[in-house]
Short mmCIF file of C-alpha atoms in Angstrom, two decimals:
data_model
loop_
_atom_site.label_atom_id
_atom_site.label_comp_id
_atom_site.label_asym_id
_atom_site.label_seq_id
_atom_site.Cartn_x
_atom_site.Cartn_y
_atom_site.Cartn_z
CA UNK A 1 37.97 64.79 31.12
CA UNK A 2 36.33 61.52 30.10
CA UNK A 3 33.95 60.16 32.75
CA UNK A 4 35.11 57.05 34.57
CA UNK A 5 31.59 55.57 34.50
CA UNK A 6 28.37 56.34 32.65
CA UNK A 7 25.48 55.64 35.03
CA UNK A 8 22.42 54.92 32.88
CA UNK A 9 18.96 55.37 34.43
CA UNK A 10 15.71 54.71 32.51
CA UNK A 11 12.77 56.68 33.90
CA UNK A 12 9.10 55.70 33.74
CA UNK A 13 6.41 55.71 36.44
CA UNK A 14 8.74 55.97 39.44
CA UNK A 15 7.68 59.17 41.19
CA UNK A 16 7.57 57.34 44.56
CA UNK A 17 11.12 56.03 44.24
CA UNK A 18 13.29 58.20 42.01
CA UNK A 19 14.34 60.71 44.67
CA UNK A 20 15.89 57.97 46.82
CA UNK A 21 17.50 56.37 43.76
CA UNK A 22 19.12 59.57 42.50
CA UNK A 23 20.24 60.67 45.95
CA UNK A 24 22.05 57.35 46.39
CA UNK A 25 23.95 57.56 43.10
CA UNK A 26 24.62 61.32 43.25
CA UNK A 27 26.14 60.91 46.72
CA UNK A 28 28.46 58.11 45.63
CA UNK A 29 32.09 58.60 46.53
CA UNK A 30 33.27 59.09 42.93
CA UNK A 31 30.12 60.71 41.56
CA UNK A 32 31.99 63.84 40.39
CA UNK A 33 34.14 61.65 38.13
CA UNK A 34 31.11 60.02 36.49
CA UNK A 35 28.29 61.05 34.19
CA UNK A 36 24.61 60.30 34.79
CA UNK A 37 22.23 59.80 31.88
CA UNK A 38 18.50 59.72 32.56
CA UNK A 39 16.17 58.73 29.73
CA UNK A 40 12.55 59.81 30.05
CA UNK A 41 10.43 57.20 28.28
CA UNK A 42 7.40 59.54 28.27
CA UNK A 43 6.52 58.95 31.89
CA UNK A 44 3.02 60.11 32.77
CA UNK A 45 3.73 61.00 36.39
CA UNK A 46 5.98 63.58 38.06
CA UNK A 47 9.15 61.46 37.95
CA UNK A 48 11.07 63.89 35.73
CA UNK A 49 10.03 66.96 37.74
CA UNK A 50 11.30 65.24 40.89
CA UNK A 51 14.50 64.26 39.07
CA UNK A 52 15.13 67.85 37.97
CA UNK A 53 14.71 69.07 41.53
CA UNK A 54 17.23 66.49 42.71
CA UNK A 55 19.67 67.40 39.93
CA UNK A 56 19.55 71.09 40.93
CA UNK A 57 20.80 70.07 44.38
CA UNK A 58 23.96 68.58 42.84
CA UNK A 59 25.24 71.33 40.50
CA UNK A 60 28.77 69.91 40.33
CA UNK A 61 27.65 66.64 38.72
CA UNK A 62 27.45 65.84 35.00
CA UNK A 63 23.80 64.89 34.53
CA UNK A 64 21.84 64.69 31.29
CA UNK A 65 18.15 64.07 30.71
CA UNK A 66 17.23 62.64 27.31
CA UNK A 67 13.58 62.80 26.25
CA UNK A 68 11.84 60.17 24.13
CA UNK A 69 9.16 61.50 21.76
CA UNK A 70 7.05 58.40 22.40
CA UNK A 71 7.00 55.52 24.86
CA UNK A 72 9.41 52.88 23.56
CA UNK A 73 9.76 50.39 26.41
CA UNK A 74 12.68 49.49 28.65
CA UNK A 75 14.85 47.84 25.97
CA UNK A 76 14.83 50.84 23.63
CA UNK A 77 15.22 53.23 26.58
CA UNK A 78 18.34 51.43 27.71
CA UNK A 79 19.69 51.54 24.15
CA UNK A 80 19.14 55.31 24.04
CA UNK A 81 21.11 55.71 27.25
CA UNK A 82 23.86 53.44 25.95
CA UNK A 83 24.24 55.38 22.69
CA UNK A 84 24.78 58.60 24.64
CA UNK A 85 27.28 57.15 27.13
CA UNK A 86 30.85 58.49 26.95
CA UNK A 87 32.42 56.89 30.04
CA UNK A 88 35.12 54.23 30.19
CA UNK A 89 32.58 51.91 31.81
CA UNK A 90 28.79 51.77 31.87
CA UNK A 91 26.34 50.55 34.46
CA UNK A 92 22.55 50.59 34.63
CA UNK A 93 20.63 51.59 37.74
CA UNK A 94 16.88 51.01 37.83
CA UNK A 95 15.11 54.17 38.97
CA UNK A 96 13.13 52.41 41.71
CA UNK A 97 16.26 50.92 43.32
CA UNK A 98 19.14 52.45 45.28
CA UNK A 99 22.84 51.75 45.85
CA UNK A 100 25.47 51.83 48.57
CA UNK A 101 27.59 54.99 48.81
CA UNK A 102 30.73 53.22 47.53
CA UNK A 103 28.91 51.17 44.86
CA UNK A 104 30.60 52.87 41.89
CA UNK A 105 34.04 53.20 43.47
CA UNK A 106 34.33 49.58 44.54
CA UNK A 107 33.21 48.26 41.14
CA UNK A 108 35.52 50.65 39.28
CA UNK A 109 38.58 49.88 41.40
CA UNK A 110 38.06 46.13 41.04
CA UNK A 111 37.55 46.42 37.27
CA UNK A 112 40.76 48.42 36.92
CA UNK A 113 42.69 46.09 39.22
CA UNK A 114 41.66 42.98 37.26
CA UNK A 115 41.44 44.67 33.80
CA UNK A 116 37.97 43.16 33.68
CA UNK A 117 35.44 43.47 30.87
CA UNK A 118 32.64 42.66 33.34
CA UNK A 119 32.72 43.29 37.07
CA UNK A 120 29.77 42.32 39.24
CA UNK A 121 28.77 42.34 42.89
CA UNK A 122 26.23 40.85 45.28
CA UNK A 123 22.99 42.64 46.10
CA UNK A 124 20.20 43.16 48.59
CA UNK A 125 16.66 42.21 47.68
CA UNK A 126 14.18 44.59 49.31
CA UNK A 127 10.65 43.26 49.73
CA UNK A 128 8.69 45.66 51.91
CA UNK A 129 10.26 45.56 55.37
CA UNK A 130 12.18 42.37 54.55
CA UNK A 131 15.76 42.51 53.27
CA UNK A 132 17.64 39.49 51.89
CA UNK A 133 21.22 39.23 50.66
CA UNK A 134 22.01 37.41 47.41
CA UNK A 135 25.58 36.28 46.94
CA UNK A 136 27.78 34.66 44.29
CA UNK A 137 30.39 33.65 46.88
CA UNK A 138 30.50 30.04 45.64
CA UNK A 139 31.13 31.15 42.05
CA UNK A 140 34.45 30.29 40.48
CA UNK A 141 35.45 32.82 37.83
CA UNK A 142 36.84 30.54 35.17
CA UNK A 143 36.73 29.88 31.45
CA UNK A 144 33.31 28.33 32.00
CA UNK A 145 31.64 31.52 33.20
CA UNK A 146 29.41 31.52 30.09
CA UNK A 147 28.24 28.06 31.10
CA UNK A 148 27.53 29.34 34.62
CA UNK A 149 25.41 32.11 33.13
CA UNK A 150 23.48 29.76 30.84
CA UNK A 151 22.72 27.56 33.84
CA UNK A 152 21.36 30.68 35.60
CA UNK A 153 23.99 30.48 38.33
CA UNK A 154 24.77 34.09 37.36
CA UNK A 155 21.45 35.97 37.14
CA UNK A 156 20.96 38.11 34.04
CA UNK A 157 20.71 41.44 35.83
CA UNK A 158 22.40 44.45 34.28
CA UNK A 159 22.24 46.64 37.38
CA UNK A 160 24.94 44.79 39.37
CA UNK A 161 27.38 44.61 36.46
CA UNK A 162 29.95 47.23 35.51
CA UNK A 163 30.74 46.81 31.80
CA UNK A 164 33.84 48.02 29.98
CA UNK A 165 32.50 50.32 27.25
CA UNK A 166 35.04 48.96 24.75
CA UNK A 167 33.44 45.50 25.00
CA UNK A 168 30.12 47.01 23.91
CA UNK A 169 31.56 49.28 21.20
CA UNK A 170 33.81 46.70 19.53
CA UNK A 171 31.06 44.10 19.35
CA UNK A 172 28.12 46.46 18.61
CA UNK A 173 26.18 45.04 21.56
CA UNK A 174 22.75 46.43 22.37
CA UNK A 175 19.38 45.35 23.73
CA UNK A 176 17.08 43.48 21.37
CA UNK A 177 14.54 45.99 19.97
CA UNK A 178 10.96 45.36 21.08
CA UNK A 179 11.80 42.99 23.96
CA UNK A 180 10.85 44.54 27.30
CA UNK A 181 10.74 41.44 29.51
CA UNK A 182 13.78 39.21 29.75
CA UNK A 183 15.67 41.86 27.82
CA UNK A 184 18.62 41.38 30.19
CA UNK A 185 18.90 37.71 29.20
CA UNK A 186 19.73 38.41 25.56
CA UNK A 187 22.24 41.17 26.16
CA UNK A 188 23.94 39.28 29.01
CA UNK A 189 24.39 36.30 26.71
CA UNK A 190 26.24 38.52 24.24
CA UNK A 191 28.31 40.17 26.95
CA UNK A 192 29.33 36.95 28.69
CA UNK A 193 30.16 35.19 25.43
CA UNK A 194 32.40 38.03 24.20
CA UNK A 195 34.05 39.17 27.44
CA UNK A 196 37.62 38.03 28.00
CA UNK A 197 38.00 38.83 31.69
CA UNK A 198 35.77 39.05 34.75
CA UNK A 199 35.92 40.33 38.31
CA UNK A 200 33.64 39.77 41.28
CA UNK A 201 33.14 41.63 44.56
CA UNK A 202 31.77 39.48 47.36
CA UNK A 203 29.80 42.36 48.87
CA UNK A 204 26.15 43.44 48.47
CA UNK A 205 26.29 46.96 47.02
CA UNK A 206 22.96 47.29 45.22
CA UNK A 207 19.42 47.38 46.63
CA UNK A 208 16.95 45.71 44.27
CA UNK A 209 13.37 46.55 45.19
CA UNK A 210 10.56 44.05 44.61
CA UNK A 211 7.45 46.08 43.86
CA UNK A 212 3.76 45.20 43.53
CA UNK A 213 3.90 42.28 45.95
CA UNK A 214 1.29 43.68 48.32
CA UNK A 215 -1.61 44.36 46.01
CA UNK A 216 -3.48 42.85 43.05
CA UNK A 217 -1.45 42.62 39.86
CA UNK A 218 -2.07 41.05 36.50
CA UNK A 219 -0.67 37.73 35.41
CA UNK A 220 1.62 37.31 32.43
CA UNK A 221 0.11 38.95 29.36
CA UNK A 222 0.34 37.96 25.72
CA UNK A 223 3.03 40.62 25.23
CA UNK A 224 5.10 39.33 28.15
CA UNK A 225 4.77 35.75 26.94
CA UNK A 226 5.89 36.81 23.46
CA UNK A 227 8.90 38.56 24.98
CA UNK A 228 9.98 35.24 26.51
CA UNK A 229 9.55 33.53 23.13
CA UNK A 230 11.42 36.31 21.33
CA UNK A 231 14.25 36.24 23.87
CA UNK A 232 14.70 32.49 23.41
CA UNK A 233 14.59 32.94 19.62
CA UNK A 234 17.18 35.73 19.74
CA UNK A 235 19.49 33.65 21.95
CA UNK A 236 19.04 30.62 19.69
CA UNK A 237 19.96 32.72 16.66
CA UNK A 238 23.04 34.00 18.47
CA UNK A 239 24.14 30.40 19.05
CA UNK A 240 24.48 29.91 15.30
CA UNK A 241 28.01 31.25 15.70
CA UNK A 242 30.50 28.37 15.26
CA UNK A 243 32.47 29.35 18.35
CA UNK A 244 29.38 28.86 20.51
CA UNK A 245 28.34 25.46 19.17
CA UNK A 246 29.56 23.67 22.30
CA UNK A 247 27.14 25.72 24.41
CA UNK A 248 24.03 25.38 22.25
CA UNK A 249 22.43 22.58 24.30
CA UNK A 250 22.75 24.71 27.44
CA UNK A 251 20.10 27.02 26.04
CA UNK A 252 17.66 24.38 27.30
CA UNK A 253 18.27 25.68 30.83
CA UNK A 254 17.01 29.09 29.72
CA UNK A 255 14.02 27.48 28.01
CA UNK A 256 13.03 25.82 31.28
CA UNK A 257 13.26 29.15 33.11
CA UNK A 258 11.12 30.87 30.48
CA UNK A 259 8.61 28.03 30.62
CA UNK A 260 8.56 28.28 34.40
CA UNK A 261 7.52 31.94 34.17
CA UNK A 262 4.82 31.26 31.57
CA UNK A 263 3.29 28.39 33.53
CA UNK A 264 3.74 29.55 37.12
CA UNK A 265 2.70 33.16 36.47
CA UNK A 266 0.36 32.51 33.56
CA UNK A 267 -3.40 32.29 33.27
CA UNK A 268 -5.17 28.93 33.35
CA UNK A 269 -5.42 29.13 29.57
CA UNK A 270 -1.64 29.57 29.25
CA UNK A 271 -0.97 26.73 31.68
CA UNK A 272 -2.93 24.34 29.50
CA UNK A 273 -1.74 25.70 26.16
CA UNK A 274 2.00 25.74 26.91
CA UNK A 275 2.32 22.71 29.18
CA UNK A 276 4.30 20.77 26.56
CA UNK A 277 6.36 23.77 25.37
CA UNK A 278 9.98 23.03 24.36
CA UNK A 279 9.98 19.26 25.02
CA UNK A 280 13.69 19.14 24.15
CA UNK A 281 14.39 20.90 27.45
CA UNK A 282 12.92 18.17 29.71
CA UNK A 283 16.24 16.32 30.27
CA UNK A 284 17.76 19.51 31.72
CA UNK A 285 15.17 20.06 34.46
CA UNK A 286 16.79 17.66 36.93
CA UNK A 287 20.25 19.15 36.31
CA UNK A 288 19.15 22.71 37.10
CA UNK A 289 20.32 23.70 40.59
CA UNK A 290 18.51 27.04 40.47
CA UNK A 291 14.91 25.91 39.91
CA UNK A 292 12.79 25.48 43.07
CA UNK A 293 11.83 21.86 43.81
CA UNK A 294 8.11 22.54 43.36
CA UNK A 295 8.78 24.00 39.91
CA UNK A 296 10.89 21.00 38.93
CA UNK A 297 8.02 18.69 39.89
CA UNK A 298 5.53 20.70 37.83
CA UNK A 299 7.81 20.84 34.77
CA UNK A 300 8.77 17.16 34.93
CA UNK A 301 5.21 15.89 35.40
CA UNK A 302 4.20 18.02 32.40
CA UNK A 303 5.81 15.28 30.29
CA UNK A 304 5.20 12.15 32.36
CA UNK A 305 1.78 13.00 33.84
CA UNK A 306 0.33 16.18 32.29
CA UNK A 307 -2.98 15.85 34.13
CA UNK A 308 -1.17 15.91 37.49
CA UNK A 309 0.92 18.87 36.32
CA UNK A 310 -2.26 20.84 35.52
CA UNK A 311 -3.65 20.06 38.97
CA UNK A 312 -0.42 21.19 40.64
CA UNK A 313 -0.44 24.42 38.64
CA UNK A 314 -4.04 25.08 39.64
CA UNK A 315 -3.23 24.53 43.31
CA UNK A 316 -0.14 26.74 43.06
CA UNK A 317 -2.09 29.59 41.45
CA UNK A 318 -5.01 29.20 43.86
CA UNK A 319 -2.71 29.61 46.85
CA UNK A 320 -1.30 32.82 45.37
CA UNK A 321 -4.82 34.16 44.86
CA UNK A 322 -6.09 33.21 48.31
CA UNK A 323 -3.00 33.81 50.45
CA UNK A 324 -1.01 36.47 48.61
CA UNK A 325 -3.73 38.29 46.64
CA UNK A 326 -1.33 38.65 43.72
CA UNK A 327 -4.15 38.48 41.18
CA UNK A 328 -7.85 37.59 41.01
CA UNK A 329 -9.87 34.56 39.96
CA UNK A 330 -11.22 36.62 37.07
CA UNK A 331 -7.71 37.33 35.81
CA UNK A 332 -6.64 33.72 36.29
CA UNK A 333 -9.56 32.28 34.32
CA UNK A 334 -9.50 34.98 31.65
CA UNK A 335 -10.12 33.57 28.18
CA UNK A 336 -7.83 36.15 26.64
CA UNK A 337 -4.06 36.19 27.07
CA UNK A 338 -4.01 39.97 26.95
#
């Protein structure tokens, strides 16, 4: 019997989290009607050993582990999982997150009820002992849903979206090779532009865990910055399609979000080097309802008063170093972008 859903789980460096993740999906109410595909991207820890122990506790489930011969990154790992999926629908679950017990059933039932190509739900954001709920309850599912996505009113997360496999197969949709940050942006653009029907569940069913917020971490690297550039380039190329011409200017919203990440989470060198990046996107800063006010001020003064913008960026980064310990002064003032 064909699985109702293929649950796709990339695995790398998650030995502290994978047991909770797998237990949550394996205990889902319709788990025995689904298949679970884990892709080992050459993890160096005991994640796979823990996964195998968990799998042995659920002998009635259809679970596969696919091994990469070399580390390929999250985009390629998700493509491997996708190519091996046989279900009517697919959904990704990050191996450091977990889901509600009826996560799969509720998404599946709503997708079937609405004959939806894409069905998505709200989610919990877990940050240590703090839990926040993120909702799309003001969203109107209309013919302008692609516009809502481009304006970042619908976040480009794959893990809260159940996708009809036919949508992917007919349009040969996959993740952009080599892009491992913002990889969801490019594939979501393709999915939202080609989908004909949508459904939404106004319930938080997924637990998205924010990691690395309590100890020192590096700033954006050269590779990460290039991923943002490559994502924007891939989306721009996709907009060459005549049927998408009316949406091309809306890509400027995505440019502002990419620029925000490069400047706000970049080194001092990046902040100076990319301050005037994508000047064509400046008129769209004020229109963006999803950018924080402080970010809007920094981005807008980058054009009108660049010196002030540099000062604001320095203050912003200094506060993160002193108060949050997210990185060090040495990392911030590094002369290399690597």
